[in-house]
Amino acid sequence: NGALNLRVLDLNNNKIGDVGATAIGKYLQSEGASKLEELYLSSNEIGDGGATAIGKGLQFNGALKLEVLDLRSNEIGDVGVTAIARGLEFNGALNLRVLNLAINKIGDAGATAIGKYLQSEGASKLEELYLSSNEIGDGGATAIGKGLQFNGALNVTTYLSSNPISQSTKSEFQSDSRLKF
């Protein structure tokens, strides 16, 4: 079965929307996805419905070895990113190194879910987290900063530029070189 050997799936810029993302979520739950290492879904008009399906796919396949998940430039909000964070948090088998959620509609509630994920074993291999150009404010930035502080061994660079984060919150975490405002 050729699908069992699929290591990279690049569907960037295809406007798959929530319908396509839901199909991807179902695929992620299958045995055929067990060798998948890189999934690129940027610029696809994926919203919370599609992101939730992807989150379920991540959560329920213990054989999944995903290293790169790129969902930048979509329409994912707090509900969708919370499902993704939960899926990543509960699947400790993942080898995720890069998570790109830049240029979406993620606010404080979604960032808080990401902060919780950063405290989990599921985040242990994460190296790069892109959250720039979202709607993350002080509450979300604080949750992410505290998630990193909780997991001091985590060596992840977290990009939060172009979010409505106050200077006082940025100052609170300026000593943590893993945060890039």
Coordinates of N, CA, C and O in Angstrom, one line a residue:
N1 N 0.8 -1.2 0.0 CA 0.0 0.0 0.0 C 0.9 1.2 0.0 O 1.6 1.5 1.0
G2 N 0.9 2.0 -1.1 CA 1.7 3.2 -1.2 C 1.4 4.2 -0.1 O 2.3 5.0 0.2
A3 N 0.2 4.3 0.4 CA -0.1 5.3 1.4 C 0.6 5.1 2.7 O 0.9 6.0 3.4
L4 N 1.0 3.9 2.9 CA 1.7 3.6 4.2 C 3.1 4.2 4.2 O 3.7 4.3 5.2
N5 N 3.6 4.6 3.0 CA 5.0 5.2 2.9 C 5.0 6.7 2.8 O 6.0 7.3 2.6
L6 N 3.8 7.3 2.8 CA 3.7 8.8 2.6 C 4.4 9.5 3.8 O 4.0 9.3 4.9
R7 N 5.4 10.2 3.5 CA 6.2 10.9 4.6 C 5.9 12.4 4.6 O 5.9 13.1 5.6
V8 N 5.6 13.0 3.4 CA 5.3 14.5 3.3 C 4.1 14.6 2.5 O 3.9 14.1 1.4
L9 N 3.1 15.4 3.1 CA 1.9 15.8 2.4 C 1.8 17.3 2.3 O 1.7 17.9 3.4
D10 N 2.0 17.8 1.1 CA 2.0 19.3 0.9 C 0.8 19.7 0.1 O 0.7 19.5 -1.1
L11 N -0.2 20.3 0.8 CA -1.4 20.8 0.2 C -1.6 22.3 0.3 O -2.7 22.8 0.3
N12 N -0.5 23.0 0.5 CA -0.5 24.4 0.6 C -1.2 25.1 -0.6 O -1.1 24.6 -1.7
N13 N -2.0 26.1 -0.3 CA -2.6 27.0 -1.3 C -3.6 26.2 -2.2 O -3.6 26.4 -3.4
N14 N -4.4 25.3 -1.6 CA -5.4 24.6 -2.4 C -6.8 24.8 -2.1 O -7.7 24.2 -2.6
K15 N -7.1 25.7 -1.1 CA -8.4 26.1 -0.7 C -9.3 24.8 -0.4 O -10.4 24.7 -0.8
I16 N -8.7 23.9 0.4 CA -9.4 22.7 0.8 C -10.5 23.0 1.8 O -11.4 22.2 1.9
G17 N -10.4 24.1 2.5 CA -11.4 24.5 3.5 C -11.6 23.4 4.6 O -10.8 22.5 4.7
D18 N -12.8 23.6 5.3 CA -13.1 22.6 6.4 C -13.4 21.2 5.9 O -13.1 20.3 6.5
V19 N -14.0 21.1 4.7 CA -14.3 19.8 4.1 C -13.0 19.0 3.9 O -12.9 17.9 4.3
G20 N -12.1 19.6 3.2 CA -10.8 19.0 3.0 C -10.0 18.7 4.3 O -9.4 17.6 4.4
A21 N -10.0 19.6 5.2 CA -9.3 19.4 6.5 C -10.0 18.3 7.3 O -9.3 17.6 8.0
T22 N -11.3 18.2 7.2 CA -12.0 17.1 7.9 C -11.5 15.7 7.3 O -11.3 14.8 8.0
A23 N -11.3 15.7 6.0 CA -10.8 14.5 5.3 C -9.4 14.2 5.8 O -9.0 13.0 6.1
I24 N -8.6 15.2 5.9 CA -7.2 15.1 6.4 C -7.3 14.5 7.9 O -6.5 13.7 8.3
G25 N -8.2 15.1 8.7 CA -8.3 14.6 10.1 C -8.6 13.1 10.1 O -8.1 12.4 11.0
K26 N -9.5 12.7 9.3 CA -9.8 11.2 9.2 C -8.6 10.4 8.8 O -8.4 9.3 9.3
Y27 N -7.9 10.9 7.8 CA -6.7 10.2 7.3 C -5.7 10.1 8.5 O -5.1 9.1 8.7
L28 N -5.5 11.2 9.3 CA -4.6 11.2 10.4 C -4.9 10.1 11.4 O -4.0 9.6 12.1
Q29 N -6.1 9.7 11.5 CA -6.6 8.6 12.4 C -6.3 7.2 11.9 O -6.4 6.2 12.6
S30 N -5.9 7.1 10.6 CA -5.8 5.8 9.9 C -4.3 5.3 10.1 O -3.4 6.0 10.3
E31 N -4.2 4.0 9.9 CA -2.9 3.4 9.9 C -2.0 3.9 8.8 O -0.8 4.0 8.9
G32 N -2.6 4.3 7.7 CA -1.9 4.8 6.6 C -1.1 6.1 6.9 O -0.1 6.4 6.2
A33 N -1.5 6.8 7.9 CA -0.8 8.0 8.3 C 0.4 7.8 9.2 O 1.1 8.8 9.5
S34 N 0.7 6.6 9.6 CA 1.7 6.3 10.6 C 3.1 6.7 10.2 O 3.9 7.0 11.1
K35 N 3.4 6.8 8.9 CA 4.7 7.2 8.5 C 4.8 8.7 8.2 O 5.9 9.2 7.9
L36 N 3.7 9.4 8.2 CA 3.7 10.9 7.9 C 4.5 11.7 8.8 O 4.3 11.6 10.0
E37 N 5.5 12.4 8.3 CA 6.4 13.3 9.1 C 6.1 14.7 9.0 O 6.3 15.5 9.9
E38 N 5.6 15.2 7.8 CA 5.4 16.6 7.5 C 4.1 16.8 6.8 O 3.8 16.1 5.9
L39 N 3.3 17.7 7.4 CA 2.0 18.0 6.9 C 1.9 19.6 6.7 O 1.9 20.3 7.6
Y40 N 1.7 20.0 5.4 CA 1.7 21.4 5.1 C 0.3 21.7 4.5 O -0.1 21.2 3.5
L41 N -0.4 22.6 5.3 CA -1.8 22.9 4.9 C -2.0 24.4 5.0 O -3.1 24.9 5.3
S42 N -1.0 25.2 4.7 CA -1.2 26.7 4.8 C -2.0 27.2 3.6 O -2.1 26.6 2.6
S43 N -2.6 28.4 3.9 CA -3.4 29.1 2.9 C -4.5 28.2 2.3 O -4.6 28.1 1.0
N44 N -5.3 27.6 3.1 CA -6.4 26.7 2.6 C -7.8 27.0 3.1 O -8.7 26.2 2.9
E45 N -8.0 28.2 3.7 CA -9.3 28.6 4.2 C -9.9 27.6 5.2 O -11.1 27.4 5.3
I46 N -9.0 27.0 6.0 CA -9.4 26.1 7.1 C -9.8 26.9 8.3 O -9.1 27.8 8.8
G47 N -11.0 26.6 8.8 CA -11.6 27.3 10.0 C -11.6 26.3 11.2 O -10.9 25.3 11.2
D48 N -12.4 26.7 12.1 CA -12.4 25.9 13.4 C -12.9 24.4 13.1 O -12.4 23.5 13.8
G49 N -13.9 24.3 12.2 CA -14.4 22.9 12.0 C -13.3 22.0 11.4 O -13.1 20.9 11.9
G50 N -12.6 22.4 10.5 CA -11.5 21.6 9.9 C -10.3 21.4 10.9 O -9.8 20.3 11.0
A51 N -10.0 22.5 11.6 CA -8.9 22.4 12.6 C -9.3 21.4 13.8 O -8.5 20.6 14.3
T52 N -10.6 21.4 14.1 CA -11.1 20.4 15.1 C -10.9 19.0 14.7 O -10.5 18.1 15.4
A53 N -11.2 18.8 13.4 CA -11.1 17.4 12.8 C -9.6 17.0 12.8 O -9.2 15.8 13.1
I54 N -8.7 17.9 12.5 CA -7.3 17.7 12.5 C -6.8 17.4 13.9 O -6.1 16.4 14.2
G55 N -7.3 18.1 14.9 CA -7.0 17.9 16.3 C -7.4 16.5 16.7 O -6.6 15.8 17.4
K56 N -8.6 16.0 16.4 CA -9.0 14.7 16.7 C -8.1 13.7 16.0 O -7.8 12.6 16.7
G57 N -7.7 13.9 14.8 CA -6.8 13.0 14.1 C -5.5 12.9 14.8 O -4.9 11.8 15.0
L58 N -5.0 14.0 15.3 CA -3.7 14.0 16.1 C -3.8 13.2 17.4 O -2.9 12.5 17.8
Q59 N -5.0 13.4 18.0 CA -5.2 12.8 19.3 C -5.3 11.3 19.3 O -4.9 10.6 20.2
F60 N -6.0 10.8 18.3 CA -6.4 9.4 18.3 C -5.5 8.4 17.5 O -6.0 7.3 17.2
N61 N -4.4 8.8 17.1 CA -3.5 7.9 16.4 C -2.1 7.9 17.1 O -1.2 8.7 16.8
G62 N -2.0 6.9 18.0 CA -0.7 6.8 18.7 C 0.5 6.4 17.9 O 1.6 6.4 18.4
A63 N 0.2 5.9 16.6 CA 1.3 5.5 15.8 C 1.9 6.7 14.9 O 2.9 6.6 14.3
L64 N 1.2 7.9 15.0 CA 1.5 9.0 14.2 C 2.9 9.6 14.7 O 3.1 9.8 15.9
K65 N 3.8 9.9 13.7 CA 5.1 10.4 14.1 C 5.4 11.8 13.5 O 6.5 12.1 13.1
L66 N 4.3 12.6 13.4 CA 4.4 13.9 12.7 C 5.5 14.8 13.4 O 5.6 14.9 14.6
E67 N 6.3 15.4 12.5 CA 7.4 16.3 13.0 C 7.1 17.8 12.6 O 7.5 18.7 13.3
V68 N 6.4 18.0 11.5 CA 6.1 19.4 11.1 C 4.6 19.5 10.8 O 4.0 18.7 10.0
L69 N 3.9 20.5 11.4 CA 2.5 20.7 11.1 C 2.4 22.2 10.8 O 2.7 23.1 11.7
D70 N 2.1 22.5 9.5 CA 2.0 23.9 9.1 C 0.6 24.3 8.7 O 0.1 23.8 7.7
L71 N 0.0 25.1 9.5 CA -1.4 25.5 9.3 C -1.5 27.1 9.2 O -2.5 27.7 9.5
R72 N -0.4 27.7 8.8 CA -0.4 29.2 8.8 C -1.3 29.7 7.7 O -1.6 29.0 6.8
S73 N -1.7 30.9 7.8 CA -2.6 31.6 6.9 C -3.9 30.9 6.6 O -4.2 30.7 5.4
N74 N -4.6 30.6 7.7 CA -5.9 30.0 7.5 C -6.9 30.9 8.3 O -6.6 32.0 8.6
E75 N -8.0 30.3 8.8 CA -9.0 31.1 9.5 C -9.3 30.4 10.8 O -10.4 30.4 11.3
I76 N -8.3 29.8 11.4 CA -8.4 29.0 12.6 C -8.5 30.0 13.8 O -7.7 30.8 14.0
G77 N -9.6 29.8 14.6 CA -9.8 30.6 15.8 C -9.5 29.7 17.1 O -8.9 28.7 17.1
D78 N -10.0 30.2 18.2 CA -9.8 29.6 19.5 C -10.3 28.1 19.6 O -9.6 27.3 20.1
V79 N -11.5 27.9 19.0 CA -12.0 26.5 19.1 C -11.1 25.5 18.4 O -10.8 24.5 18.9
G80 N -10.7 25.9 17.2 CA -9.9 25.0 16.4 C -8.5 24.8 17.0 O -8.0 23.6 17.0
V81 N -7.9 25.8 17.4 CA -6.5 25.7 18.0 C -6.6 24.9 19.3 O -5.6 24.2 19.6
T82 N -7.7 25.1 20.0 CA -7.8 24.3 21.3 C -7.9 22.8 21.0 O -7.2 22.0 21.7
A83 N -8.6 22.4 20.0 CA -8.7 21.0 19.6 C -7.3 20.5 19.1 O -6.9 19.4 19.4
I84 N -6.6 21.4 18.4 CA -5.2 21.0 17.9 C -4.3 20.8 19.1 O -3.6 19.8 19.3
A85 N -4.3 21.8 20.0 CA -3.5 21.7 21.2 C -3.8 20.5 22.1 O -2.9 19.8 22.5
R86 N -5.1 20.2 22.2 CA -5.5 19.0 23.0 C -5.0 17.7 22.3 O -4.5 16.8 22.9
G87 N -5.1 17.7 21.0 CA -4.6 16.5 20.2 C -3.1 16.3 20.4 O -2.6 15.2 20.6
L88 N -2.4 17.4 20.3 CA -0.9 17.3 20.5 C -0.6 17.0 22.0 O 0.4 16.2 22.2
E89 N -1.3 17.5 22.9 CA -1.0 17.3 24.3 C -1.2 15.8 24.7 O -0.4 15.3 25.5
F90 N -2.2 15.2 24.2 CA -2.6 13.8 24.6 C -1.9 12.8 23.7 O -2.1 11.6 24.0
N91 N -1.2 13.2 22.7 CA -0.5 12.2 21.9 C 1.0 12.3 22.1 O 1.7 12.9 21.4
G92 N 1.5 11.7 23.2 CA 2.9 11.7 23.5 C 3.8 11.1 22.6 O 5.0 11.2 22.6
A93 N 3.3 10.3 21.6 CA 4.1 9.6 20.6 C 4.6 10.5 19.5 O 5.5 10.2 18.8
L94 N 4.0 11.7 19.4 CA 4.4 12.6 18.3 C 5.9 13.1 18.5 O 6.3 13.2 19.6
N95 N 6.5 13.4 17.4 CA 7.8 13.9 17.4 C 7.8 15.4 16.9 O 8.8 15.8 16.3
L96 N 6.7 16.1 17.2 CA 6.5 17.4 16.6 C 7.7 18.4 16.9 O 7.9 18.6 18.1
R97 N 8.3 18.9 15.9 CA 9.4 19.8 16.1 C 9.0 21.3 15.7 O 9.4 22.2 16.3
V98 N 8.1 21.4 14.7 CA 7.6 22.7 14.2 C 6.1 22.7 14.1 O 5.5 21.8 13.5
L99 N 5.6 23.7 14.8 CA 4.1 24.0 14.7 C 3.9 25.4 14.2 O 4.3 26.4 14.9
N100 N 3.3 25.6 13.1 CA 3.2 26.9 12.5 C 1.7 27.2 12.5 O 0.9 26.7 11.7
L101 N 1.3 28.2 13.3 CA -0.1 28.6 13.4 C -0.2 30.1 13.2 O -1.2 30.8 13.6
A102 N 0.8 30.7 12.5 CA 0.8 32.2 12.3 C -0.3 32.5 11.3 O -0.8 31.7 10.5
I103 N -0.7 33.8 11.4 CA -1.7 34.4 10.5 C -3.0 33.6 10.5 O -3.4 33.1 9.5
N104 N -3.5 33.5 11.7 CA -4.9 32.9 11.9 C -5.7 33.8 12.7 O -5.4 35.0 12.7
K105 N -6.7 33.4 13.4 CA -7.6 34.2 14.2 C -7.5 33.7 15.7 O -8.5 33.7 16.4
I106 N -6.4 33.3 16.1 CA -6.2 32.8 17.5 C -6.2 33.9 18.5 O -5.4 34.9 18.4
G107 N -7.0 33.8 19.5 CA -7.0 34.8 20.6 C -6.5 34.2 21.9 O -5.8 33.2 21.9
D108 N -6.8 34.8 23.0 CA -6.3 34.4 24.3 C -6.7 33.0 24.7 O -5.9 32.3 25.3
A109 N -8.0 32.6 24.4 CA -8.4 31.3 24.8 C -7.6 30.2 24.1 O -7.2 29.2 24.7
G110 N -7.4 30.4 22.8 CA -6.5 29.5 22.0 C -5.1 29.5 22.5 O -4.5 28.4 22.6
A111 N -4.6 30.6 22.8 CA -3.2 30.7 23.3 C -3.0 30.1 24.6 O -2.0 29.5 24.9
T112 N -4.1 30.1 25.4 CA -4.1 29.5 26.7 C -4.0 28.0 26.6 O -3.3 27.3 27.3
A113 N -4.7 27.4 25.6 CA -4.6 26.0 25.3 C -3.2 25.6 24.8 O -2.7 24.6 25.2
I114 N -2.6 26.5 24.0 CA -1.2 26.2 23.6 C -0.3 26.2 24.8 O 0.6 25.4 24.9
G115 N -0.5 27.2 25.7 CA 0.3 27.2 26.9 C 0.2 25.9 27.7 O 1.2 25.4 28.3
K116 N -1.0 25.4 27.8 CA -1.2 24.1 28.5 C -0.5 23.0 27.8 O 0.2 22.1 28.4
Y117 N -0.6 23.0 26.4 CA 0.2 22.0 25.6 C 1.7 22.1 25.9 O 2.3 21.0 26.0
L118 N 2.2 23.3 26.0 CA 3.6 23.5 26.2 C 4.1 22.8 27.6 O 5.3 22.5 27.7
Q119 N 3.2 22.6 28.5 CA 3.5 22.0 29.8 C 3.5 20.5 29.7 O 3.8 19.8 30.7
S120 N 3.0 19.9 28.6 CA 2.8 18.5 28.5 C 4.0 17.8 27.9 O 4.9 18.4 27.2
E121 N 4.0 16.5 28.1 CA 5.1 15.6 27.5 C 5.0 15.7 25.9 O 6.0 15.5 25.3
G122 N 3.8 15.9 25.4 CA 3.6 16.0 24.0 C 4.4 17.1 23.3 O 4.7 17.0 22.1
A123 N 4.9 18.1 24.1 CA 5.6 19.2 23.5 C 7.1 19.0 23.7 O 7.9 19.9 23.3
S124 N 7.6 17.9 24.2 CA 9.0 17.7 24.6 C 10.0 17.9 23.4 O 11.1 18.2 23.7
K125 N 9.6 17.7 22.2 CA 10.5 17.8 21.1 C 10.3 19.0 20.2 O 11.0 19.3 19.3
L126 N 9.3 19.9 20.6 CA 9.0 21.1 19.9 C 10.2 22.0 19.9 O 10.8 22.3 20.9
E127 N 10.6 22.5 18.7 CA 11.7 23.5 18.6 C 11.2 24.9 18.1 O 11.9 25.9 18.4
E128 N 10.2 24.9 17.3 CA 9.7 26.2 16.7 C 8.2 26.2 16.8 O 7.5 25.3 16.3
L129 N 7.7 27.3 17.4 CA 6.3 27.6 17.5 C 6.0 29.0 16.9 O 6.4 30.0 17.5
Y130 N 5.2 29.0 15.8 CA 4.9 30.3 15.2 C 3.4 30.7 15.5 O 2.5 30.0 15.1
L131 N 3.3 31.8 16.2 CA 2.0 32.3 16.5 C 1.9 33.8 16.1 O 0.9 34.5 16.6
S132 N 2.7 34.3 15.3 CA 2.7 35.7 14.9 C 1.4 36.0 14.1 O 0.8 35.1 13.5
S133 N 1.1 37.3 14.1 CA -0.1 37.8 13.4 C -1.4 37.1 13.6 O -2.1 36.6 12.7
N134 N -1.7 37.0 14.9 CA -3.0 36.4 15.4 C -3.7 37.5 16.2 O -3.4 38.7 16.0
E135 N -4.5 37.1 17.1 CA -5.2 38.1 17.9 C -4.9 37.8 19.4 O -5.8 38.0 20.3
I136 N -3.7 37.4 19.7 CA -3.3 37.0 21.0 C -2.9 38.3 21.8 O -2.1 39.1 21.4
G137 N -3.6 38.4 23.0 CA -3.3 39.6 23.8 C -2.5 39.2 25.0 O -1.8 38.2 25.1
D138 N -2.6 40.0 26.1 CA -1.8 39.8 27.3 C -2.1 38.5 28.0 O -1.2 37.8 28.4
G139 N -3.4 38.1 28.1 CA -3.7 36.9 28.7 C -3.1 35.7 28.0 O -2.6 34.7 28.7
G140 N -3.2 35.6 26.7 CA -2.7 34.5 26.0 C -1.2 34.5 26.0 O -0.6 33.4 26.1
A141 N -0.6 35.6 25.9 CA 0.9 35.7 25.9 C 1.4 35.2 27.3 O 2.4 34.5 27.4
T142 N 0.7 35.6 28.3 CA 1.1 35.2 29.7 C 1.0 33.7 29.9 O 1.8 33.0 30.4
A143 N -0.1 33.1 29.3 CA -0.3 31.6 29.4 C 0.8 30.9 28.7 O 1.3 29.9 29.2
I144 N 1.2 31.4 27.5 CA 2.3 30.8 26.8 C 3.6 31.0 27.6 O 4.4 30.0 27.7
G145 N 3.9 32.2 28.1 CA 5.1 32.4 28.9 C 5.2 31.5 30.1 O 6.2 30.9 30.4
K146 N 4.0 31.3 30.8 CA 4.0 30.5 31.9 C 4.1 29.0 31.5 O 4.7 28.2 32.3
G147 N 3.6 28.6 30.4 CA 3.8 27.3 29.9 C 5.3 27.0 29.7 O 5.8 25.9 30.0
L148 N 6.0 27.9 29.1 CA 7.4 27.8 28.9 C 8.2 27.7 30.2 O 9.1 26.9 30.4
Q149 N 7.8 28.6 31.2 CA 8.4 28.6 32.5 C 8.2 27.3 33.2 O 9.1 26.8 33.8
F150 N 7.0 26.7 33.1 CA 6.7 25.4 33.7 C 7.6 24.3 33.2 O 8.1 23.5 33.9
N151 N 7.8 24.4 31.9 CA 8.6 23.3 31.2 C 10.0 23.9 30.8 O 10.2 24.2 29.6
G152 N 10.8 24.2 31.8 CA 12.1 24.9 31.6 C 13.0 24.1 30.7 O 13.9 24.7 30.0
A153 N 12.9 22.8 30.6 CA 13.7 22.0 29.7 C 13.4 22.2 28.2 O 14.2 21.8 27.3
L154 N 12.2 22.7 28.0 CA 11.7 22.8 26.6 C 12.5 23.9 25.9 O 12.6 25.0 26.3
N155 N 13.1 23.5 24.7 CA 14.0 24.4 24.0 C 13.2 24.8 22.7 O 13.6 24.3 21.6
V156 N 12.2 25.6 22.8 CA 11.4 26.0 21.7 C 11.4 27.5 21.5 O 11.3 28.2 22.5
T157 N 11.7 27.9 20.3 CA 11.6 29.4 20.0 C 10.1 29.7 19.6 O 9.6 29.0 18.7
T158 N 9.5 30.6 20.3 CA 8.1 30.9 20.1 C 8.0 32.3 19.6 O 8.4 33.3 20.2
Y159 N 7.4 32.4 18.4 CA 7.3 33.7 17.7 C 5.9 34.3 17.9 O 4.9 33.7 17.6
L160 N 5.8 35.5 18.6 CA 4.5 36.1 18.9 C 4.4 37.5 18.3 O 3.6 38.3 18.8
S161 N 5.2 37.9 17.3 CA 5.2 39.3 16.8 C 3.8 39.5 16.1 O 3.1 38.6 15.8
S162 N 3.5 40.8 16.0 CA 2.3 41.3 15.4 C 1.0 40.8 16.0 O 0.0 40.4 15.4
N163 N 1.0 40.7 17.4 CA -0.1 40.4 18.2 C -0.4 41.6 19.1 O 0.6 42.3 19.4
P164 N -1.6 41.8 19.6 CA -1.9 43.0 20.5 C -1.4 42.7 21.9 O -2.3 42.6 22.8
I165 N -0.1 42.6 22.1 CA 0.4 42.3 23.4 C 1.1 43.6 24.0 O 1.9 44.2 23.3
S166 N 0.7 43.9 25.2 CA 1.2 45.2 25.8 C 2.7 45.1 26.1 O 3.3 44.0 26.2
Q167 N 3.3 46.3 26.2 CA 4.8 46.3 26.5 C 5.0 45.8 27.9 O 6.0 45.2 28.1
S168 N 4.1 46.0 28.8 CA 4.3 45.5 30.2 C 4.3 43.9 30.2 O 5.1 43.3 30.9
T169 N 3.5 43.3 29.4 CA 3.5 41.8 29.3 C 4.8 41.4 28.6 O 5.5 40.4 29.1
K170 N 5.2 42.1 27.6 CA 6.5 41.7 26.9 C 7.7 41.8 27.9 O 8.5 41.0 28.0
S171 N 7.6 42.9 28.7 CA 8.7 43.1 29.7 C 8.7 42.0 30.7 O 9.8 41.6 31.2
E172 N 7.5 41.5 31.1 CA 7.5 40.5 32.1 C 8.2 39.2 31.7 O 8.8 38.5 32.6
F173 N 8.3 39.0 30.4 CA 8.9 37.7 29.9 C 10.2 38.0 29.1 O 10.7 37.1 28.4
Q174 N 10.7 39.2 29.2 CA 11.9 39.6 28.4 C 13.1 38.7 28.7 O 14.0 38.5 27.8
S175 N 13.2 38.2 29.9 CA 14.4 37.4 30.2 C 14.3 36.0 29.6 O 15.3 35.3 29.6
D176 N 13.2 35.6 29.1 CA 13.1 34.3 28.5 C 13.4 34.4 27.0 O 12.6 34.9 26.2
S177 N 14.6 34.0 26.6 CA 15.0 34.1 25.2 C 14.2 33.3 24.2 O 14.4 33.4 23.0
R178 N 13.4 32.4 24.7 CA 12.6 31.5 23.8 C 11.4 32.3 23.3 O 10.8 31.8 22.3
L179 N 11.0 33.4 23.9 CA 9.9 34.2 23.4 C 10.4 35.3 22.5 O 11.3 36.1 22.9
K180 N 9.9 35.4 21.3 CA 10.2 36.5 20.4 C 9.0 37.3 20.1 O 8.1 36.9 19.4
F181 N 9.0 38.5 20.6 CA 7.9 39.4 20.4 C 8.1 40.3 19.2 O 7.4 41.0 18.7

